[in-house]
Amino acid sequence: MRIGQGFDVHAFGEGEFLTLGGIQVPHNKGFVAHSDGDVLIHAICDALLGALALGDIGVHFPPSDDQWKDCDSSVFLKHCHQLIQAKGYEIGNIDCTLMAEAPKIKPHSQAIRKKLAQVLDIHLNQISLKATTTEQLGFTGRKEGMAASVVCLLKPQV
Ligand code: MG
């Protein structure tokens, strides 16, 4: 088995929703990003890549490449998933934590998990999503952005 971890941050800017796990979550701000800014999917991608020492999302999808501008991050996730499958592994489980003062994630967490499970073709109980504030401390506490931390376990395909 192999373990991987991923971390990502995106700043808030103008906008009316945040794309999280491929779902649009209504908010009074959006993400400032080259892609759709899906901080959760980016951290999951880095966890999958990290588990097999395949580099990071910036190596596979360079922000300098206009091909990825405003790209749906589900495309990144599917690509990373295909890479680990090609190496003979499958997902055991993925555990995610979002850090932000706002918006509240709980009302959207089931929809986000369902979407991620669908994109990755895994069961709902293989993808966990938690959320926390940082007690009004730091950039997340000042509502300047959101952070995501993810751990995944990969197992050899049977
Ligand atoms: Mg990112």
PDB file of C-alpha atoms and ligand atoms in Angstrom:
ATOM      1  CA  MET A   1       0.000   0.000   0.000  1.00  0.00           C
ATOM      2  CA  ARG A   2       1.065   3.588  -0.554  1.00  0.00           C
ATOM      3  CA  ILE A   3       0.053   6.745   1.305  1.00  0.00           C
ATOM      4  CA  GLY A   4      -0.104  10.228  -0.192  1.00  0.00           C
ATOM      5  CA  GLN A   5      -0.848  13.691   1.095  1.00  0.00           C
ATOM      6  CA  GLY A   6      -1.794  16.896  -0.688  1.00  0.00           C
ATOM      7  CA  PHE A   7      -2.228  20.514   0.314  1.00  0.00           C
ATOM      8  CA  ASP A   8      -3.514  23.531  -1.602  1.00  0.00           C
ATOM      9  CA  VAL A   9      -4.606  27.107  -1.040  1.00  0.00           C
ATOM     10  CA  HIS A  10      -6.575  29.512  -3.194  1.00  0.00           C
ATOM     11  CA  ALA A  11      -7.358  33.157  -2.556  1.00  0.00           C
ATOM     12  CA  PHE A  12     -10.864  34.560  -2.723  1.00  0.00           C
ATOM     13  CA  GLY A  13     -11.677  37.264  -5.253  1.00  0.00           C
ATOM     14  CA  GLU A  14     -14.686  38.517  -7.163  1.00  0.00           C
ATOM     15  CA  GLY A  15     -17.360  35.951  -7.774  1.00  0.00           C
ATOM     16  CA  GLU A  16     -20.637  34.407  -6.725  1.00  0.00           C
ATOM     17  CA  PHE A  17     -19.612  30.797  -6.128  1.00  0.00           C
ATOM     18  CA  LEU A  18     -16.700  28.533  -5.236  1.00  0.00           C
ATOM     19  CA  THR A  19     -16.027  25.360  -7.192  1.00  0.00           C
ATOM     20  CA  LEU A  20     -15.304  22.646  -4.622  1.00  0.00           C
ATOM     21  CA  GLY A  21     -14.994  19.012  -5.610  1.00  0.00           C
ATOM     22  CA  GLY A  22     -16.589  19.881  -8.930  1.00  0.00           C
ATOM     23  CA  ILE A  23     -19.685  21.394  -7.292  1.00  0.00           C
ATOM     24  CA  GLN A  24     -20.581  25.092  -7.346  1.00  0.00           C
ATOM     25  CA  VAL A  25     -21.019  26.277  -3.760  1.00  0.00           C
ATOM     26  CA  PRO A  26     -22.780  29.663  -3.544  1.00  0.00           C
ATOM     27  CA  HIS A  27     -20.644  32.350  -1.843  1.00  0.00           C
ATOM     28  CA  ASN A  28     -20.172  36.103  -1.990  1.00  0.00           C
ATOM     29  CA  LYS A  29     -16.682  35.502  -3.413  1.00  0.00           C
ATOM     30  CA  GLY A  30     -15.022  33.290  -6.017  1.00  0.00           C
ATOM     31  CA  PHE A  31     -11.550  31.792  -6.342  1.00  0.00           C
ATOM     32  CA  VAL A  32      -8.669  33.671  -7.955  1.00  0.00           C
ATOM     33  CA  ALA A  33      -7.000  31.002 -10.065  1.00  0.00           C
ATOM     34  CA  HIS A  34      -5.685  29.991 -13.454  1.00  0.00           C
ATOM     35  CA  SER A  35      -8.067  27.034 -13.523  1.00  0.00           C
ATOM     36  CA  ASP A  36     -11.454  26.915 -11.770  1.00  0.00           C
ATOM     37  CA  GLY A  37      -9.534  27.169  -8.472  1.00  0.00           C
ATOM     38  CA  ASP A  38     -10.969  23.946  -7.102  1.00  0.00           C
ATOM     39  CA  VAL A  39      -8.699  23.816  -4.070  1.00  0.00           C
ATOM     40  CA  LEU A  40     -10.162  20.493  -2.936  1.00  0.00           C
ATOM     41  CA  ILE A  41      -9.582  18.657  -6.217  1.00  0.00           C
ATOM     42  CA  HIS A  42      -6.079  20.133  -6.492  1.00  0.00           C
ATOM     43  CA  ALA A  43      -5.160  18.758  -3.062  1.00  0.00           C
ATOM     44  CA  ILE A  44      -6.661  15.350  -3.956  1.00  0.00           C
ATOM     45  CA  CYS A  45      -4.607  15.293  -7.179  1.00  0.00           C
ATOM     46  CA  ASP A  46      -1.418  16.033  -5.218  1.00  0.00           C
ATOM     47  CA  ALA A  47      -2.245  13.272  -2.726  1.00  0.00           C
ATOM     48  CA  LEU A  48      -2.772  10.733  -5.544  1.00  0.00           C
ATOM     49  CA  LEU A  49       0.412  11.802  -7.317  1.00  0.00           C
ATOM     50  CA  GLY A  50       2.381  11.949  -4.065  1.00  0.00           C
ATOM     51  CA  ALA A  51       1.432   8.400  -3.103  1.00  0.00           C
ATOM     52  CA  LEU A  52       3.351   7.084  -6.108  1.00  0.00           C
ATOM     53  CA  ALA A  53       6.065   9.791  -6.176  1.00  0.00           C
ATOM     54  CA  LEU A  54       4.744  11.094  -9.513  1.00  0.00           C
ATOM     55  CA  GLY A  55       5.480  14.755  -8.838  1.00  0.00           C
ATOM     56  CA  ASP A  56       2.773  17.331  -8.294  1.00  0.00           C
ATOM     57  CA  ILE A  57      -0.114  18.953 -10.115  1.00  0.00           C
ATOM     58  CA  GLY A  58       2.101  21.837 -11.285  1.00  0.00           C
ATOM     59  CA  VAL A  59       4.357  19.381 -13.125  1.00  0.00           C
ATOM     60  CA  HIS A  60       1.478  17.660 -14.892  1.00  0.00           C
ATOM     61  CA  PHE A  61      -0.624  20.769 -15.573  1.00  0.00           C
ATOM     62  CA  PRO A  62       1.677  23.829 -15.667  1.00  0.00           C
ATOM     63  CA  PRO A  63      -0.149  27.144 -15.074  1.00  0.00           C
ATOM     64  CA  SER A  64       2.039  28.559 -17.878  1.00  0.00           C
ATOM     65  CA  ASP A  65       0.209  26.278 -20.330  1.00  0.00           C
ATOM     66  CA  ASP A  66      -2.862  28.095 -21.672  1.00  0.00           C
ATOM     67  CA  GLN A  67      -4.436  24.715 -22.366  1.00  0.00           C
ATOM     68  CA  TRP A  68      -5.386  24.588 -18.646  1.00  0.00           C
ATOM     69  CA  LYS A  69      -6.766  28.120 -18.337  1.00  0.00           C
ATOM     70  CA  ASP A  70     -10.227  28.086 -16.676  1.00  0.00           C
ATOM     71  CA  CYS A  71     -10.115  24.305 -16.943  1.00  0.00           C
ATOM     72  CA  ASP A  72     -12.604  22.120 -15.079  1.00  0.00           C
ATOM     73  CA  SER A  73     -10.390  20.554 -12.402  1.00  0.00           C
ATOM     74  CA  SER A  74     -12.275  17.256 -12.763  1.00  0.00           C
ATOM     75  CA  VAL A  75     -10.141  16.819 -15.896  1.00  0.00           C
ATOM     76  CA  PHE A  76      -7.004  16.997 -13.695  1.00  0.00           C
ATOM     77  CA  LEU A  77      -8.480  14.526 -11.241  1.00  0.00           C
ATOM     78  CA  LYS A  78      -9.415  12.005 -13.910  1.00  0.00           C
ATOM     79  CA  HIS A  79      -5.938  12.265 -15.402  1.00  0.00           C
ATOM     80  CA  CYS A  80      -4.226  11.717 -12.024  1.00  0.00           C
ATOM     81  CA  HIS A  81      -6.527   8.755 -11.353  1.00  0.00           C
ATOM     82  CA  GLN A  82      -5.610   7.220 -14.713  1.00  0.00           C
ATOM     83  CA  LEU A  83      -1.916   7.645 -13.881  1.00  0.00           C
ATOM     84  CA  ILE A  84      -2.193   5.689 -10.641  1.00  0.00           C
ATOM     85  CA  GLN A  85      -4.283   2.999 -12.334  1.00  0.00           C
ATOM     86  CA  ALA A  86      -1.636   2.695 -15.057  1.00  0.00           C
ATOM     87  CA  LYS A  87       0.907   2.057 -12.275  1.00  0.00           C
ATOM     88  CA  GLY A  88      -1.223  -0.826 -10.996  1.00  0.00           C
ATOM     89  CA  TYR A  89      -2.908   0.894  -8.047  1.00  0.00           C
ATOM     90  CA  GLU A  90      -6.454   1.748  -7.018  1.00  0.00           C
ATOM     91  CA  ILE A  91      -7.870   4.063  -4.391  1.00  0.00           C
ATOM     92  CA  GLY A  92      -8.345   2.612  -0.916  1.00  0.00           C
ATOM     93  CA  ASN A  93      -9.726   5.760   0.643  1.00  0.00           C
ATOM     94  CA  ILE A  94      -9.373   9.532   0.565  1.00  0.00           C
ATOM     95  CA  ASP A  95      -9.776  11.795   3.599  1.00  0.00           C
ATOM     96  CA  CYS A  96     -10.115  15.543   3.056  1.00  0.00           C
ATOM     97  CA  THR A  97     -10.222  18.610   5.295  1.00  0.00           C
ATOM     98  CA  LEU A  98     -11.210  22.066   4.088  1.00  0.00           C
ATOM     99  CA  MET A  99     -10.130  25.081   6.142  1.00  0.00           C
ATOM    100  CA  ALA A 100     -12.173  28.263   5.835  1.00  0.00           C
ATOM    101  CA  GLU A 101     -14.143  30.682   7.965  1.00  0.00           C
ATOM    102  CA  ALA A 102     -16.887  30.776   5.319  1.00  0.00           C
ATOM    103  CA  PRO A 103     -18.885  29.439   3.574  1.00  0.00           C
ATOM    104  CA  LYS A 104     -20.252  26.584   5.643  1.00  0.00           C
ATOM    105  CA  ILE A 105     -19.342  23.328   3.903  1.00  0.00           C
ATOM    106  CA  LYS A 106     -21.607  20.929   5.741  1.00  0.00           C
ATOM    107  CA  PRO A 107     -24.768  21.662   3.681  1.00  0.00           C
ATOM    108  CA  HIS A 108     -22.781  20.785   0.530  1.00  0.00           C
ATOM    109  CA  SER A 109     -20.551  17.977   1.753  1.00  0.00           C
ATOM    110  CA  GLN A 110     -22.780  15.109   0.601  1.00  0.00           C
ATOM    111  CA  ALA A 111     -23.107  16.556  -2.899  1.00  0.00           C
ATOM    112  CA  ILE A 112     -19.345  17.117  -3.084  1.00  0.00           C
ATOM    113  CA  ARG A 113     -18.590  13.564  -1.922  1.00  0.00           C
ATOM    114  CA  LYS A 114     -21.095  12.127  -4.407  1.00  0.00           C
ATOM    115  CA  LYS A 115     -19.531  14.095  -7.246  1.00  0.00           C
ATOM    116  CA  LEU A 116     -15.983  13.020  -6.320  1.00  0.00           C
ATOM    117  CA  ALA A 117     -17.064   9.387  -5.925  1.00  0.00           C
ATOM    118  CA  GLN A 118     -18.645   9.560  -9.375  1.00  0.00           C
ATOM    119  CA  VAL A 119     -15.570  11.134 -11.037  1.00  0.00           C
ATOM    120  CA  LEU A 120     -13.264   8.576  -9.405  1.00  0.00           C
ATOM    121  CA  ASP A 121     -15.675   5.625  -9.738  1.00  0.00           C
ATOM    122  CA  ILE A 122     -15.379   4.773  -6.036  1.00  0.00           C
ATOM    123  CA  HIS A 123     -17.918   4.211  -3.271  1.00  0.00           C
ATOM    124  CA  LEU A 124     -19.146   7.081  -1.123  1.00  0.00           C
ATOM    125  CA  ASN A 125     -17.565   5.493   1.950  1.00  0.00           C
ATOM    126  CA  GLN A 126     -14.134   5.767   0.296  1.00  0.00           C
ATOM    127  CA  ILE A 127     -14.257   9.570   0.237  1.00  0.00           C
ATOM    128  CA  SER A 128     -14.477  11.620   3.420  1.00  0.00           C
ATOM    129  CA  LEU A 129     -14.904  15.391   3.628  1.00  0.00           C
ATOM    130  CA  LYS A 130     -14.471  17.405   6.779  1.00  0.00           C
ATOM    131  CA  ALA A 131     -14.335  21.149   7.308  1.00  0.00           C
ATOM    132  CA  THR A 132     -12.964  23.393   9.992  1.00  0.00           C
ATOM    133  CA  THR A 133     -12.449  27.059  10.695  1.00  0.00           C
ATOM    134  CA  THR A 134      -9.082  28.267  11.953  1.00  0.00           C
ATOM    135  CA  GLU A 135     -10.639  30.160  14.852  1.00  0.00           C
ATOM    136  CA  GLN A 136     -10.419  33.443  12.920  1.00  0.00           C
ATOM    137  CA  LEU A 137      -6.625  33.125  12.764  1.00  0.00           C
ATOM    138  CA  GLY A 138      -4.491  33.582   9.664  1.00  0.00           C
ATOM    139  CA  PHE A 139      -5.585  34.078   6.042  1.00  0.00           C
ATOM    140  CA  THR A 140      -8.458  31.629   6.329  1.00  0.00           C
ATOM    141  CA  GLY A 141      -9.581  33.327   9.525  1.00  0.00           C
ATOM    142  CA  ARG A 142      -9.547  36.698   7.740  1.00  0.00           C
ATOM    143  CA  LYS A 143     -11.725  35.161   5.005  1.00  0.00           C
ATOM    144  CA  GLU A 144      -9.027  35.797   2.388  1.00  0.00           C
ATOM    145  CA  GLY A 145      -9.064  32.260   1.034  1.00  0.00           C
ATOM    146  CA  MET A 146      -9.451  28.566   1.614  1.00  0.00           C
ATOM    147  CA  ALA A 147      -7.009  25.719   2.262  1.00  0.00           C
ATOM    148  CA  ALA A 148      -7.428  22.005   1.651  1.00  0.00           C
ATOM    149  CA  SER A 149      -5.501  19.117   3.163  1.00  0.00           C
ATOM    150  CA  VAL A 150      -5.919  15.575   1.849  1.00  0.00           C
ATOM    151  CA  VAL A 151      -4.581  12.132   2.668  1.00  0.00           C
ATOM    152  CA  CYS A 152      -5.135   9.110   0.453  1.00  0.00           C
ATOM    153  CA  LEU A 153      -4.323   5.432   0.630  1.00  0.00           C
ATOM    154  CA  LEU A 154      -3.628   3.486  -2.556  1.00  0.00           C
ATOM    155  CA  LYS A 155      -3.683  -0.292  -2.768  1.00  0.00           C
ATOM    156  CA  PRO A 156      -2.443  -2.626  -5.496  1.00  0.00           C
ATOM    157  CA  GLN A 157      -5.191  -3.540  -7.972  1.00  0.00           C
ATOM    158  CA  VAL A 158      -6.562  -7.033  -7.412  1.00  0.00           C
TER     159      VAL A 158
HETATM  160 MG    MG B   1      -4.484  24.954  -6.797  1.00  0.00          MG
END
